[in-house]
Short mmCIF file of C-alpha atoms in Angstrom, two decimals:
data_model
loop_
_atom_site.label_atom_id
_atom_site.label_comp_id
_atom_site.label_asym_id
_atom_site.label_seq_id
_atom_site.Cartn_x
_atom_site.Cartn_y
_atom_site.Cartn_z
CA MET A 27 8.29 -9.27 9.19
CA PRO A 28 7.24 -6.08 7.31
CA SER A 29 7.29 -2.78 9.18
CA ALA A 30 4.08 -1.18 10.44
CA SER A 31 4.25 1.51 7.75
CA THR A 32 4.72 -1.13 5.04
CA GLN A 33 1.72 -3.05 6.38
CA GLN A 34 -0.34 0.15 6.46
CA HIS A 35 0.67 1.01 2.90
CA GLU A 36 -0.25 -2.48 1.66
CA ARG A 37 -3.55 -2.39 3.56
CA ARG A 38 -4.41 0.96 1.96
CA ARG A 39 -3.58 -0.40 -1.49
CA ALA A 40 -5.93 -3.30 -0.75
CA ILE A 41 -8.64 -0.87 0.37
CA VAL A 42 -8.36 1.03 -2.91
CA ARG A 43 -8.65 -2.23 -4.85
CA LEU A 44 -11.59 -3.46 -2.75
CA LEU A 45 -13.48 -0.17 -3.07
CA GLU A 46 -13.06 -0.35 -6.84
CA ALA A 47 -14.27 -3.96 -6.96
CA HIS A 48 -17.10 -3.92 -4.39
CA GLN A 49 -19.91 -1.66 -3.28
CA ILE A 50 -18.99 -1.28 0.38
CA THR A 51 -21.47 0.59 2.54
CA ARG A 52 -20.09 -0.14 6.02
CA GLN A 53 -16.62 -0.12 7.48
CA ALA A 54 -17.31 -3.54 9.04
CA GLU A 55 -17.68 -4.99 5.53
CA LEU A 56 -14.31 -3.59 4.56
CA VAL A 57 -12.70 -4.95 7.75
CA ALA A 58 -14.08 -8.42 6.95
CA LEU A 59 -12.82 -8.32 3.35
CA LEU A 60 -9.38 -7.19 4.47
CA ARG A 61 -9.19 -9.93 7.08
CA GLU A 62 -10.17 -12.52 4.43
CA GLU A 63 -7.12 -11.33 2.49
CA GLY A 64 -4.88 -11.70 5.54
CA PHE A 65 -4.61 -8.05 6.58
CA VAL A 66 -4.70 -6.96 10.18
CA ALA A 67 -7.59 -4.51 10.29
CA THR A 68 -9.91 -3.02 12.86
CA GLN A 69 -12.76 -0.58 12.41
CA SER A 70 -10.62 2.24 13.79
CA SER A 71 -7.64 1.47 11.51
CA VAL A 72 -9.95 1.25 8.49
CA SER A 73 -11.61 4.52 9.50
CA ARG A 74 -8.19 6.23 9.61
CA ASP A 75 -7.22 4.66 6.28
CA LEU A 76 -10.42 5.83 4.59
CA LYS A 77 -9.90 9.34 5.92
CA GLU A 78 -6.27 9.39 4.75
CA LEU A 79 -7.29 8.09 1.31
CA GLY A 80 -9.94 10.82 1.06
CA ALA A 81 -12.80 8.34 0.75
CA ALA A 82 -16.31 9.71 0.97
CA LYS A 83 -19.30 7.77 2.19
CA LEU A 84 -22.07 8.33 -0.32
CA LYS A 85 -25.54 6.81 -0.63
CA ASN A 86 -24.12 3.88 -2.61
CA GLY A 87 -21.14 3.27 -0.34
CA TYR A 88 -17.57 4.47 0.00
CA ARG A 89 -15.84 6.04 -2.98
CA LEU A 90 -12.40 7.44 -3.53
CA PRO A 91 -12.15 10.93 -5.02
CA GLU A 92 -9.19 9.97 -7.19
CA ARG A 93 -11.29 7.23 -8.71
CA MET A 94 -14.16 9.64 -9.32
CA LEU A 95 -12.01 12.06 -11.26
CA ASP A 96 -13.45 11.54 -14.68
CA GLY A 97 -13.58 15.31 -14.62
CA ASN A 98 -14.11 17.86 -11.91
CA GLY A 99 -17.85 17.82 -12.49
CA GLU A 100 -18.26 14.23 -11.42
CA LEU A 101 -16.17 14.82 -8.32
CA LEU A 102 -18.34 17.79 -7.35
CA GLU A 103 -21.52 15.89 -8.05
CA SER A 104 -20.38 13.16 -5.68
CA VAL A 105 -20.91 15.58 -2.76
CA ALA A 106 -23.91 17.49 -4.18
CA GLU A 107 -26.35 15.70 -1.89
CA PHE A 108 -24.66 17.31 1.14
CA VAL A 109 -24.79 20.94 -0.07
CA ARG A 110 -27.69 23.05 1.17
CA ASP A 111 -26.87 26.67 0.30
CA ILE A 112 -24.22 28.94 -1.20
CA ARG A 113 -24.05 32.61 -0.19
CA THR A 114 -21.65 35.47 -0.69
CA ALA A 115 -20.02 37.17 2.29
CA GLY A 116 -18.09 40.26 1.32
CA PRO A 117 -16.20 40.70 -1.92
CA ASN A 118 -14.10 37.51 -1.86
CA LEU A 119 -15.76 34.93 0.37
CA LEU A 120 -18.42 32.30 -0.27
CA VAL A 121 -20.21 30.52 2.54
CA VAL A 122 -21.30 26.98 1.68
CA ARG A 123 -23.80 25.35 4.05
CA THR A 124 -23.91 21.56 4.14
CA ALA A 125 -25.70 18.77 5.91
CA THR A 126 -24.48 18.36 9.49
CA GLY A 127 -21.10 16.65 9.56
CA ALA A 128 -20.47 16.96 5.80
CA ALA A 129 -18.56 20.24 5.58
CA GLN A 130 -15.10 18.70 5.77
CA ARG A 131 -15.87 16.19 3.04
CA VAL A 132 -17.19 18.93 0.74
CA ALA A 133 -14.24 21.23 1.55
CA VAL A 134 -11.73 18.48 0.69
CA THR A 135 -13.52 18.03 -2.62
CA LEU A 136 -13.29 21.76 -3.30
CA ASP A 137 -9.58 21.68 -2.50
CA ARG A 138 -9.01 18.72 -4.82
CA ILE A 139 -10.73 20.17 -7.88
CA ASP A 140 -7.97 22.77 -8.01
CA TRP A 141 -10.03 25.50 -9.68
CA PRO A 142 -8.17 28.80 -10.07
CA GLU A 143 -11.01 30.74 -8.40
CA ILE A 144 -10.47 28.94 -5.08
CA VAL A 145 -7.71 30.41 -2.93
CA GLY A 146 -8.53 28.14 0.03
CA THR A 147 -11.22 26.63 2.22
CA LEU A 148 -11.96 26.47 5.93
CA SER A 149 -14.61 24.08 7.19
CA GLY A 150 -16.53 23.45 10.35
CA ASP A 151 -19.29 20.92 10.92
CA ASP A 152 -21.86 22.26 8.47
CA THR A 153 -20.27 25.42 7.08
CA ILE A 154 -17.39 26.10 4.70
CA PHE A 155 -15.72 29.42 4.00
CA VAL A 156 -14.30 29.49 0.48
CA ALA A 157 -11.86 32.33 -0.19
CA THR A 158 -11.46 33.82 -3.66
CA ALA A 159 -8.98 36.43 -4.87
CA ASN A 160 -11.61 39.06 -5.72
CA SER A 161 -15.29 39.66 -6.41
CA THR A 162 -15.03 38.58 -10.05
CA GLU A 163 -13.59 35.21 -9.03
CA GLN A 164 -16.24 34.94 -6.33
CA ARG A 165 -19.08 35.41 -8.84
CA ARG A 166 -17.50 32.96 -11.29
CA LEU A 167 -17.06 30.33 -8.58
CA ARG A 168 -20.59 30.76 -7.26
CA ILE A 169 -22.00 30.20 -10.76
CA ARG A 170 -19.81 27.14 -11.36
CA LEU A 171 -20.73 25.57 -8.03
CA ARG A 172 -24.45 26.23 -8.46
CA GLN A 173 -24.32 24.46 -11.84
CA HIS A 174 -22.97 21.31 -10.19
CA TRP A 175 -24.98 21.48 -6.98
CA LYS A 176 -28.35 22.80 -8.15
CA LYS A 177 -30.25 19.68 -6.98
CA GLY A 178 -29.21 19.99 -3.34
CA LEU A 179 -29.65 23.74 -3.05
CA ARG A 180 -32.68 25.24 -1.38
#
């Protein structure tokens, strides 16, 4: 019998494949598809798997950031609907306001794009602090983010 970590790894590989093949809007759908394929899955295990895989729940269903990486722009646009405002705070800090509960998802996206302007992020429930090295990097980052998120901004 395979170990628990092997089963988890195989289940996550199946989740990636299923998310690529199907438009899945609810975790219960994913649990059912996994069970049809013979995987042991519960809503809580699937929830943990999705979080570990970095999946984001968008209007059209769950998507994996790695699969969205056709370029950093598309990855950023995948979370644009959650962004409400971008403000400066001091010479090297941006404050990004999001829809309630979306800050972590947006912060993970910012971390994954790996732009040189971003030193790091810290997120709460609806607020993200984005650190930059200096005021020049802060201005550059604010412009870049506004270009990608202009639809969601107030």
